[in-house]
Amino acid sequence: MDLIGLYLFQLAILGVSRLVSGGRWDCLTAGDSCSSDEACSPRLRTLRQCVAGGGSVKLGPGARNHCENAVTALLSSPLHRCQCKRGMKREKNCLSIYWSLKQSVLHGLSLVENYPYEPVERGFDYVRLASIAAESEVGMTTVNRCLDAAKACNVDETCQKLRTEYVSACIAPSARAGPCNRARCSKALRKFFDRVPPDYTHELLFCPCSDTACAERRRQTIVPACSYEEREKPNCLAQLRVCEADYVCKSRWAQFQHDCQPSELTASGCQQENYGACLVAYTGLIGGIITPNYLDNSTSSVGPWCSCVASGNFRDQCNHFLGHFHDNNCLKNAILAFGNDTDLKSATNQALGSNTKQISVTSSETTTTTIGSGMETEQNILRPQIPTQMNERDRLWGDSTPPSPDPYDASPGAAHLTMVMWLLPFLLLALQL
Ligand SMILES: *[C@@H]1O[C@H](CO)[C@@H](O)[C@H](O)[C@H]1NC(C)=O
Ligand SMILES: *[C@@H]1O[C@H](CO)[C@@H](O)[C@H](O)[C@H]1NC(C)=O
């Protein structure tokens, strides 16, 4: 497409954008709204062109100027400060709109948020599920928060359905892909963590453990044999590069860095002082290329499945990356404080240290029974689930049912007609990035 033609077209358009808005739009809606506005849409097209060309650096001074003008104008449109929702339909399209504006202002004013998702509210309620679980525990002596979490999940329709879905996807052997289909497993995990309320997912993943059986169960939550472990440990920086080339992974990683950013100046250990937000950001990584999980069954240490061994000159950079998980007091404290049923308010009163702290449950002071009876109860829970898994697998693998639409496989064909008419050439260019 001819840049000069575009600019002539742009220059022919006079008047101020009508889309000034104080509120927050979702980037898809903002993009649609912009492309149906005669002042905004040419600017959006110019921006697409600028970004598609590998950024304004490659362009001549005149073109760069045009790009900057377009960006400046778009910053007063709903595209500025627009957001996306994790797991939303066409999430990738939404994120691509967000990042195209973000990328082009990187070297200028950084007026765009640090990550595309709506921020997590403070004072996130962790106590609700504990009380649900406590009710089901009346008269029983066993207290295993991880087990309670599984029970509570089975009672909730969405949680039960999506958990069954990912478990069956992650344990189903695949003719082509070996013991399991990792891509399918990861997709189901993302769906689970994006759609099920954190009350349930966090309780399953961050339940406190004081013995290895419990911690092993917790480690198994994401079916690591399929979703996490590989024969070889790839280099962490290679993983990070793959992640940053994908809009979804890149956005999750940005959210994690922002919301789990450690700080020595705050009592919580978190720059944002919001444990709930950090845990939400952590779960957002699961099912992506840098999926984190518990490293063993005796601590609460977490990290991705990768190594810095063969990093050569990039060893420091690689260790810095791993430090986001291994030496991150914000993340550590968030996980521990969750287990302790505390939130930021009480967590600020104490310093958190040990990973292997004995943790009591506020709803009940009884201690755990032997491992044996714990396992038994666990099997009782899992057993009724097996027929469902088989049905689910039949449904998932059968030919009769078309696969459910994937919010991550955003295709240009799904875009609104107006969007396609206006943006198709530019979308195609952008997709080649
Ligand atoms: C804990 O992990 C170790 C080492 O991976 C393993 O040998 C052991 O069986 C695990 N414990 C439980 C209770 O699964
Ligand atoms: C857990 O809570 C208890 C009492 O509420 C407190 O004394 C303890 O320090 C807390 N531990 C952590 C790790 O937050």
Short mmCIF file of C-alpha atoms and ligand atoms in Angstrom, two decimals:
data_model
loop_
_atom_site.label_atom_id
_atom_site.label_comp_id
_atom_site.label_asym_id
_atom_site.label_seq_id
_atom_site.Cartn_x
_atom_site.Cartn_y
_atom_site.Cartn_z
CA MET A 1 0.00 0.00 0.00
CA ASP A 2 1.25 3.40 -0.95
CA LEU A 3 2.20 5.50 2.03
CA ILE A 4 1.99 8.76 0.14
CA GLY A 5 -1.55 7.95 -0.94
CA LEU A 6 -2.42 7.30 2.66
CA TYR A 7 -1.00 10.55 3.81
CA LEU A 8 -2.80 12.48 1.12
CA PHE A 9 -5.97 10.80 2.26
CA GLN A 10 -5.17 11.63 5.85
CA LEU A 11 -4.37 15.25 5.03
CA ALA A 12 -7.66 15.52 3.19
CA ILE A 13 -9.47 14.81 6.41
CA LEU A 14 -9.96 17.84 8.56
CA GLY A 15 -11.54 18.29 11.94
CA VAL A 16 -10.97 17.05 15.41
CA SER A 17 -11.67 13.50 16.47
CA ARG A 18 -15.16 13.10 17.82
CA LEU A 19 -14.15 10.19 19.96
CA VAL A 20 -12.75 11.90 22.99
CA SER A 21 -13.74 9.82 25.94
CA GLY A 22 -12.87 9.81 29.58
CA GLY A 23 -13.90 6.21 30.16
CA ARG A 24 -12.13 2.97 29.46
CA TRP A 25 -13.04 1.09 26.34
CA ASP A 26 -12.24 -2.39 25.37
CA CYS A 27 -9.74 -2.15 22.54
CA LEU A 28 -11.93 -4.11 20.11
CA THR A 29 -14.84 -1.75 20.62
CA ALA A 30 -12.50 1.22 20.52
CA GLY A 31 -11.00 -0.08 17.28
CA ASP A 32 -14.43 -0.60 15.73
CA SER A 33 -15.55 2.79 16.85
CA CYS A 34 -12.42 4.37 15.48
CA SER A 35 -12.68 2.65 12.13
CA SER A 36 -16.20 3.92 11.66
CA ASP A 37 -15.14 7.47 12.40
CA GLU A 38 -13.91 9.41 9.41
CA ALA A 39 -11.31 11.35 11.37
CA CYS A 40 -10.05 8.47 13.46
CA SER A 41 -9.91 5.63 10.96
CA PRO A 42 -7.20 7.03 8.67
CA ARG A 43 -5.03 7.61 11.69
CA LEU A 44 -5.55 4.08 12.83
CA ARG A 45 -4.61 2.89 9.36
CA THR A 46 -1.51 5.05 9.41
CA LEU A 47 -0.59 3.60 12.78
CA ARG A 48 -1.05 0.07 11.49
CA GLN A 49 1.22 0.91 8.61
CA CYS A 50 3.84 2.39 10.92
CA VAL A 51 3.86 -0.64 13.17
CA ALA A 52 3.72 -3.10 10.29
CA GLY A 53 6.83 -1.54 8.82
CA GLY A 54 8.77 -2.67 11.86
CA GLY A 55 8.24 0.57 13.73
CA SER A 56 8.90 4.11 12.64
CA VAL A 57 12.66 3.64 12.82
CA LYS A 58 12.72 2.11 9.35
CA LEU A 59 10.71 4.96 7.88
CA GLY A 60 12.10 8.21 6.55
CA PRO A 61 11.88 11.38 8.63
CA GLY A 62 8.73 12.52 6.83
CA ALA A 63 6.96 9.21 7.36
CA ARG A 64 8.07 9.10 10.95
CA ASN A 65 6.55 12.48 11.48
CA HIS A 66 3.27 11.24 10.04
CA CYS A 67 3.38 8.26 12.36
CA GLU A 68 3.96 10.45 15.37
CA ASN A 69 1.12 12.74 14.36
CA ALA A 70 -1.20 9.78 14.00
CA VAL A 71 -0.21 8.48 17.42
CA THR A 72 -0.65 11.85 19.05
CA ALA A 73 -4.12 12.14 17.54
CA LEU A 74 -5.05 8.60 18.58
CA LEU A 75 -4.07 9.31 22.15
CA SER A 76 -7.17 11.47 22.42
CA SER A 77 -9.37 8.71 20.99
CA PRO A 78 -10.90 5.80 22.93
CA LEU A 79 -7.95 3.72 21.75
CA HIS A 80 -5.83 5.44 24.32
CA ARG A 81 -6.20 3.62 27.62
CA CYS A 82 -8.34 0.94 26.05
CA GLN A 83 -8.18 -2.47 27.71
CA CYS A 84 -8.73 -6.15 27.08
CA LYS A 85 -10.14 -8.91 29.21
CA ARG A 86 -8.28 -12.11 29.85
CA GLY A 87 -9.93 -14.97 28.01
CA MET A 88 -12.28 -12.68 26.08
CA LYS A 89 -13.38 -13.55 22.57
CA ARG A 90 -10.79 -12.39 20.03
CA GLU A 91 -8.42 -11.57 22.86
CA LYS A 92 -5.50 -11.65 20.45
CA ASN A 93 -7.13 -9.08 18.15
CA CYS A 94 -7.85 -6.88 21.11
CA LEU A 95 -4.26 -7.15 22.33
CA SER A 96 -2.85 -6.43 18.89
CA ILE A 97 -4.74 -3.13 18.85
CA TYR A 98 -3.46 -2.31 22.31
CA TRP A 99 0.16 -3.12 21.49
CA SER A 100 0.18 -1.32 18.16
CA LEU A 101 -0.43 1.93 19.98
CA LYS A 102 1.89 0.98 22.82
CA GLN A 103 4.74 -0.04 20.52
CA SER A 104 4.63 3.22 18.65
CA VAL A 105 4.81 5.35 21.76
CA LEU A 106 7.58 3.33 23.37
CA HIS A 107 10.28 5.76 22.47
CA GLY A 108 8.08 8.77 22.98
CA LEU A 109 5.74 9.48 25.83
CA SER A 110 4.72 6.35 27.62
CA LEU A 111 1.12 7.27 28.15
CA VAL A 112 -0.25 3.79 27.84
CA GLU A 113 -0.74 1.46 30.81
CA ASN A 114 1.86 -1.13 31.63
CA TYR A 115 -0.30 -3.99 30.54
CA PRO A 116 -3.50 -4.35 28.54
CA TYR A 117 -5.73 -5.96 31.14
CA GLU A 118 -8.07 -4.25 33.51
CA PRO A 119 -6.42 -3.91 36.91
CA VAL A 120 -7.35 -6.27 39.71
CA GLU A 121 -9.22 -4.64 42.54
CA ARG A 122 -7.59 -4.33 45.88
CA GLY A 123 -8.85 -6.20 48.89
CA PHE A 124 -9.77 -9.20 46.83
CA ASP A 125 -11.92 -11.57 48.83
CA TYR A 126 -10.14 -14.76 49.77
CA VAL A 127 -12.23 -15.62 52.73
CA ARG A 128 -15.36 -16.67 50.89
CA LEU A 129 -14.17 -20.03 49.71
CA ALA A 130 -12.65 -20.91 53.06
CA SER A 131 -16.09 -20.60 54.55
CA ILE A 132 -17.69 -22.66 51.77
CA ALA A 133 -15.15 -25.37 52.41
CA ALA A 134 -15.58 -25.10 56.16
CA GLU A 135 -19.29 -25.78 55.88
CA SER A 136 -18.64 -29.04 54.12
CA GLU A 137 -16.18 -29.98 56.83
CA VAL A 138 -18.61 -29.92 59.73
CA GLY A 139 -18.18 -33.02 61.84
CA MET A 140 -15.09 -34.17 60.02
CA THR A 141 -11.63 -34.24 61.46
CA THR A 142 -9.60 -33.93 58.28
CA VAL A 143 -8.53 -30.52 57.19
CA ASN A 144 -6.74 -30.47 53.90
CA ARG A 145 -7.24 -27.17 52.19
CA CYS A 146 -6.21 -28.58 48.82
CA LEU A 147 -8.81 -31.28 49.13
CA ASP A 148 -11.44 -28.79 50.29
CA ALA A 149 -10.61 -26.68 47.27
CA ALA A 150 -11.25 -29.62 44.95
CA LYS A 151 -14.56 -30.32 46.65
CA ALA A 152 -15.61 -26.70 46.44
CA CYS A 153 -14.68 -26.67 42.77
CA ASN A 154 -16.81 -29.74 42.11
CA VAL A 155 -19.81 -27.98 43.60
CA ASP A 156 -19.46 -25.02 41.26
CA GLU A 157 -20.70 -25.76 37.75
CA THR A 158 -18.14 -23.73 35.79
CA CYS A 159 -15.22 -24.77 37.95
CA GLN A 160 -16.17 -28.44 37.79
CA LYS A 161 -16.75 -28.38 34.05
CA LEU A 162 -13.57 -26.54 33.10
CA ARG A 163 -11.44 -28.50 35.55
CA THR A 164 -12.74 -31.77 34.14
CA GLU A 165 -12.07 -30.40 30.69
CA TYR A 166 -8.43 -29.58 31.32
CA VAL A 167 -7.73 -32.72 33.31
CA SER A 168 -9.10 -34.89 30.53
CA ALA A 169 -7.28 -32.85 27.88
CA CYS A 170 -4.03 -33.15 29.81
CA ILE A 171 -4.21 -36.90 30.45
CA ALA A 172 -5.53 -38.00 27.06
CA PRO A 173 -2.87 -39.79 25.06
CA SER A 174 -2.42 -38.43 21.59
CA ALA A 175 -1.55 -40.52 18.56
CA ARG A 176 0.50 -37.75 17.01
CA ALA A 177 1.84 -35.91 20.03
CA GLY A 178 2.72 -38.85 22.32
CA PRO A 179 1.61 -39.25 25.95
CA CYS A 180 -0.50 -36.14 25.79
CA ASN A 181 -1.39 -33.25 23.54
CA ARG A 182 0.38 -30.36 25.17
CA ALA A 183 -1.20 -27.66 23.04
CA ARG A 184 -4.69 -28.87 23.85
CA CYS A 185 -3.82 -29.23 27.53
CA SER A 186 -2.39 -25.73 27.70
CA LYS A 187 -5.39 -24.25 25.98
CA ALA A 188 -7.76 -25.95 28.42
CA LEU A 189 -5.66 -24.72 31.35
CA ARG A 190 -5.78 -21.15 30.09
CA LYS A 191 -9.51 -21.41 29.74
CA PHE A 192 -9.79 -22.72 33.30
CA PHE A 193 -7.70 -19.93 34.83
CA ASP A 194 -9.27 -17.21 32.68
CA ARG A 195 -12.92 -18.16 33.17
CA VAL A 196 -13.22 -19.65 36.64
CA PRO A 197 -13.34 -17.09 39.46
CA PRO A 198 -10.08 -16.78 41.43
CA ASP A 199 -11.93 -17.83 44.59
CA TYR A 200 -11.78 -21.35 43.23
CA THR A 201 -8.66 -21.40 41.11
CA HIS A 202 -6.45 -19.80 43.74
CA GLU A 203 -7.68 -22.12 46.41
CA LEU A 204 -6.73 -25.08 44.23
CA LEU A 205 -3.33 -23.74 43.30
CA PHE A 206 -2.18 -21.94 46.43
CA CYS A 207 -3.70 -24.09 49.15
CA PRO A 208 -1.32 -24.28 52.12
CA CYS A 209 0.45 -27.57 52.73
CA SER A 210 2.38 -28.88 55.69
CA ASP A 211 3.23 -32.32 54.31
CA THR A 212 4.60 -33.65 51.06
CA ALA A 213 1.45 -35.53 50.09
CA CYS A 214 -0.49 -32.30 50.15
CA ALA A 215 2.28 -30.39 48.40
CA GLU A 216 2.55 -33.09 45.76
CA ARG A 217 -1.18 -32.84 45.10
CA ARG A 218 -0.82 -29.08 44.83
CA ARG A 219 2.08 -29.47 42.42
CA GLN A 220 -0.05 -31.83 40.33
CA THR A 221 -2.89 -29.31 40.03
CA ILE A 222 -1.88 -28.23 36.55
CA VAL A 223 -1.01 -31.80 35.42
CA PRO A 224 2.67 -30.88 35.05
CA ALA A 225 3.60 -34.07 33.20
CA CYS A 226 1.74 -32.64 30.23
CA SER A 227 1.61 -28.89 30.76
CA TYR A 228 4.99 -28.19 32.34
CA GLU A 229 7.74 -30.78 32.15
CA GLU A 230 9.62 -31.64 28.99
CA ARG A 231 12.45 -34.05 28.39
CA GLU A 232 14.92 -31.19 28.04
CA LYS A 233 14.92 -27.90 29.89
CA PRO A 234 14.99 -25.21 27.22
CA ASN A 235 16.90 -22.00 27.78
CA CYS A 236 14.82 -19.45 29.67
CA LEU A 237 15.69 -16.56 27.38
CA ALA A 238 14.64 -18.58 24.35
CA GLN A 239 11.30 -19.16 26.07
CA LEU A 240 11.01 -15.47 26.84
CA ARG A 241 11.65 -14.54 23.21
CA VAL A 242 8.92 -16.88 22.03
CA CYS A 243 6.62 -15.41 24.66
CA GLU A 244 7.24 -11.84 23.64
CA ALA A 245 6.45 -12.64 20.02
CA ASP A 246 2.94 -13.69 21.04
CA TYR A 247 0.46 -10.99 22.01
CA VAL A 248 -1.27 -13.09 24.65
CA CYS A 249 1.90 -14.36 26.31
CA LYS A 250 3.56 -10.96 26.10
CA SER A 251 0.58 -9.35 27.80
CA ARG A 252 0.45 -11.95 30.57
CA TRP A 253 4.16 -11.52 31.17
CA ALA A 254 3.78 -7.74 31.32
CA GLN A 255 1.00 -8.12 33.86
CA PHE A 256 3.07 -10.52 35.95
CA GLN A 257 6.10 -8.22 35.97
CA HIS A 258 3.95 -5.29 36.97
CA ASP A 259 1.74 -6.89 39.59
CA CYS A 260 4.35 -9.15 41.20
CA GLN A 261 7.11 -6.56 41.13
CA PRO A 262 9.07 -6.91 44.37
CA SER A 263 10.00 -3.95 46.51
CA GLU A 264 12.16 -3.62 49.57
CA LEU A 265 10.36 -0.48 50.60
CA THR A 266 6.95 -1.98 51.31
CA ALA A 267 6.01 -4.30 54.14
CA SER A 268 4.21 -6.61 51.74
CA GLY A 269 7.30 -6.94 49.57
CA CYS A 270 5.26 -5.85 46.56
CA GLN A 271 5.56 -2.60 44.72
CA GLN A 272 1.82 -2.64 44.02
CA GLU A 273 0.95 -3.87 47.54
CA ASN A 274 -1.71 -6.12 46.12
CA TYR A 275 -1.21 -9.85 46.70
CA GLY A 276 -4.46 -10.75 44.93
CA ALA A 277 -3.32 -8.98 41.77
CA CYS A 278 0.02 -10.79 41.90
CA LEU A 279 -1.64 -14.20 42.16
CA VAL A 280 -4.05 -13.36 39.34
CA ALA A 281 -1.09 -12.34 37.20
CA TYR A 282 0.74 -15.55 38.10
CA THR A 283 -2.17 -17.76 37.04
CA GLY A 284 -2.36 -15.80 33.79
CA LEU A 285 0.96 -17.31 32.78
CA ILE A 286 -0.25 -20.89 33.15
CA GLY A 287 -0.81 -22.56 29.80
CA GLY A 288 1.60 -20.20 28.07
CA ILE A 289 5.19 -20.78 27.03
CA ILE A 290 6.51 -19.71 30.44
CA THR A 291 4.09 -21.71 32.55
CA PRO A 292 5.27 -21.67 36.17
CA ASN A 293 4.68 -24.43 38.71
CA TYR A 294 5.91 -25.64 42.10
CA LEU A 295 9.46 -26.86 41.80
CA ASP A 296 9.11 -29.70 44.33
CA ASN A 297 6.82 -31.17 46.97
CA SER A 298 8.59 -29.81 50.03
CA THR A 299 8.58 -26.04 49.49
CA SER A 300 6.38 -23.36 47.99
CA SER A 301 9.07 -22.38 45.48
CA VAL A 302 7.81 -21.86 41.97
CA GLY A 303 9.35 -21.29 38.56
CA PRO A 304 9.12 -22.08 34.88
CA TRP A 305 10.57 -25.25 33.34
CA CYS A 306 13.71 -23.80 31.85
CA SER A 307 17.36 -23.32 32.62
CA CYS A 308 20.09 -20.73 32.33
CA VAL A 309 22.91 -23.24 31.97
CA ALA A 310 23.78 -22.63 28.32
CA SER A 311 23.27 -18.89 28.28
CA GLY A 312 26.81 -17.79 27.43
CA ASN A 313 27.11 -14.04 27.57
CA PHE A 314 23.46 -13.72 28.50
CA ARG A 315 23.81 -15.56 31.80
CA ASP A 316 23.04 -12.47 33.90
CA GLN A 317 20.05 -11.58 31.81
CA CYS A 318 18.80 -15.14 32.09
CA ASN A 319 19.28 -15.27 35.87
CA HIS A 320 17.48 -11.97 36.15
CA PHE A 321 14.55 -13.53 34.32
CA LEU A 322 14.51 -16.56 36.65
CA GLY A 323 14.75 -14.20 39.61
CA HIS A 324 11.21 -13.03 38.83
CA PHE A 325 10.18 -16.42 40.19
CA HIS A 326 13.00 -17.76 42.36
CA ASP A 327 13.95 -14.62 44.28
CA ASN A 328 10.73 -12.69 44.24
CA ASN A 329 9.60 -11.80 47.75
CA CYS A 330 6.41 -10.29 46.46
CA LEU A 331 5.34 -13.54 44.80
CA LYS A 332 6.58 -15.62 47.74
CA ASN A 333 4.69 -13.53 50.26
CA ALA A 334 1.56 -13.50 48.13
CA ILE A 335 1.51 -17.30 48.02
CA LEU A 336 2.28 -17.66 51.73
CA ALA A 337 -0.18 -15.01 52.79
CA PHE A 338 -2.88 -16.68 50.73
CA GLY A 339 -2.25 -19.93 52.50
CA ASN A 340 -2.45 -18.14 55.80
CA ASP A 341 -5.79 -16.67 54.88
CA THR A 342 -4.48 -13.19 55.21
CA ASP A 343 -4.61 -10.35 52.82
CA LEU A 344 -2.47 -7.29 52.55
CA LYS A 345 -3.97 -5.65 55.61
CA SER A 346 -2.70 -8.21 58.07
CA ALA A 347 0.29 -9.25 56.01
CA THR A 348 1.83 -5.85 56.42
CA ASN A 349 2.17 -6.49 60.13
CA GLN A 350 4.60 -9.34 59.84
CA ALA A 351 7.71 -10.24 58.01
CA LEU A 352 7.40 -13.39 55.97
CA GLY A 353 10.34 -15.71 55.90
CA SER A 354 10.17 -19.45 55.82
CA ASN A 355 8.73 -21.39 52.94
CA THR A 356 7.87 -24.39 55.01
CA LYS A 357 5.86 -22.70 57.69
CA GLN A 358 3.20 -24.75 59.42
CA ILE A 359 -0.06 -23.16 58.46
CA SER A 360 -3.33 -23.34 60.32
CA VAL A 361 -6.76 -22.85 58.87
CA THR A 362 -8.81 -20.11 60.41
CA SER A 363 -12.09 -21.94 60.01
CA SER A 364 -10.91 -24.91 62.02
CA GLU A 365 -8.09 -25.58 64.40
CA THR A 366 -7.94 -29.31 63.83
CA THR A 367 -4.74 -30.58 62.36
CA THR A 368 -4.40 -32.93 59.43
CA THR A 369 -4.80 -36.64 59.87
CA THR A 370 -2.40 -39.19 58.49
CA ILE A 371 -1.35 -39.15 54.88
CA GLY A 372 -3.12 -42.47 54.32
CA SER A 373 -6.61 -41.26 55.14
CA GLY A 374 -5.93 -38.05 53.28
CA MET A 375 -5.16 -39.98 50.13
CA GLU A 376 -8.24 -42.11 50.59
CA THR A 377 -10.50 -39.11 50.71
CA GLU A 378 -8.72 -37.73 47.72
CA GLN A 379 -9.41 -40.88 45.71
CA ASN A 380 -13.05 -40.78 46.70
CA ILE A 381 -13.23 -37.33 45.22
CA LEU A 382 -11.52 -38.26 42.03
CA ARG A 383 -13.35 -41.49 41.40
CA PRO A 384 -16.77 -40.13 40.46
CA GLN A 385 -15.03 -37.80 38.12
CA ILE A 386 -13.62 -40.49 35.89
CA PRO A 387 -16.79 -41.32 33.91
CA THR A 388 -17.23 -37.63 33.29
CA GLN A 389 -13.71 -37.48 32.01
CA MET A 390 -14.36 -40.28 29.59
CA ASN A 391 -17.51 -38.60 28.30
CA GLU A 392 -15.70 -35.38 28.09
CA ARG A 393 -12.90 -36.98 26.16
CA ASP A 394 -15.34 -38.61 23.76
CA ARG A 395 -16.96 -35.29 23.23
CA LEU A 396 -13.68 -33.51 22.77
CA TRP A 397 -12.17 -36.07 20.46
CA GLY A 398 -15.27 -37.22 18.59
CA ASP A 399 -15.79 -36.16 15.01
CA SER A 400 -19.44 -35.29 15.43
CA THR A 401 -18.89 -32.20 17.56
CA PRO A 402 -17.04 -29.29 16.06
CA PRO A 403 -14.35 -27.90 18.34
CA SER A 404 -15.50 -25.07 20.54
CA PRO A 405 -14.38 -21.63 19.43
CA ASP A 406 -11.03 -20.67 20.84
CA PRO A 407 -10.71 -17.15 22.19
CA TYR A 408 -6.99 -17.30 21.43
CA ASP A 409 -7.31 -18.23 17.79
CA ALA A 410 -8.44 -14.87 16.66
CA SER A 411 -8.87 -14.86 12.91
CA PRO A 412 -9.34 -11.84 10.71
CA GLY A 413 -12.47 -13.54 9.34
CA ALA A 414 -14.14 -13.11 12.71
CA ALA A 415 -13.65 -9.38 12.69
CA HIS A 416 -16.57 -7.09 12.24
CA LEU A 417 -17.40 -6.25 8.68
CA THR A 418 -16.63 -2.57 9.07
CA MET A 419 -13.31 -3.42 10.61
CA VAL A 420 -12.48 -5.75 7.74
CA MET A 421 -13.46 -3.23 5.11
CA TRP A 422 -11.34 -0.54 6.62
CA LEU A 423 -8.48 -2.48 7.98
CA LEU A 424 -7.98 -5.67 6.04
CA PRO A 425 -4.80 -4.66 4.24
CA PHE A 426 -3.36 -3.35 7.46
CA LEU A 427 -4.41 -6.31 9.52
CA LEU A 428 -2.69 -8.52 7.00
CA LEU A 429 0.42 -6.41 7.25
CA ALA A 430 0.26 -6.46 11.03
CA LEU A 431 -0.12 -10.25 11.06
CA GLN A 432 3.15 -10.60 9.21
CA LEU A 433 5.01 -9.00 12.11
C1 LIG B 1 7.94 -35.92 46.54
O1 LIG B 1 8.92 -35.77 45.52
C2 LIG B 1 9.92 -36.78 45.56
C3 LIG B 1 10.98 -36.41 44.56
O2 LIG B 1 10.44 -36.01 43.35
C4 LIG B 1 9.27 -38.13 45.30
O3 LIG B 1 10.23 -39.15 45.32
C5 LIG B 1 8.20 -38.39 46.34
O4 LIG B 1 7.52 -39.59 46.05
C6 LIG B 1 7.22 -37.24 46.41
N1 LIG B 1 6.30 -37.41 47.53
C7 LIG B 1 5.02 -37.61 47.38
C8 LIG B 1 4.22 -37.75 48.64
O5 LIG B 1 4.48 -37.72 46.30
C1 LIG B 2 -0.33 -16.30 59.71
O1 LIG B 2 -1.29 -15.79 60.61
C2 LIG B 2 -0.88 -15.83 61.96
C3 LIG B 2 -2.05 -15.33 62.84
O2 LIG B 2 -3.06 -14.75 62.10
C4 LIG B 2 0.37 -14.97 62.14
O3 LIG B 2 0.79 -15.00 63.49
C5 LIG B 2 1.46 -15.51 61.23
O4 LIG B 2 2.61 -14.71 61.32
C6 LIG B 2 0.97 -15.53 59.80
N1 LIG B 2 1.97 -16.14 58.92
C7 LIG B 2 2.16 -15.72 57.67
C8 LIG B 2 3.15 -16.50 56.90
O5 LIG B 2 1.55 -14.79 57.19
#
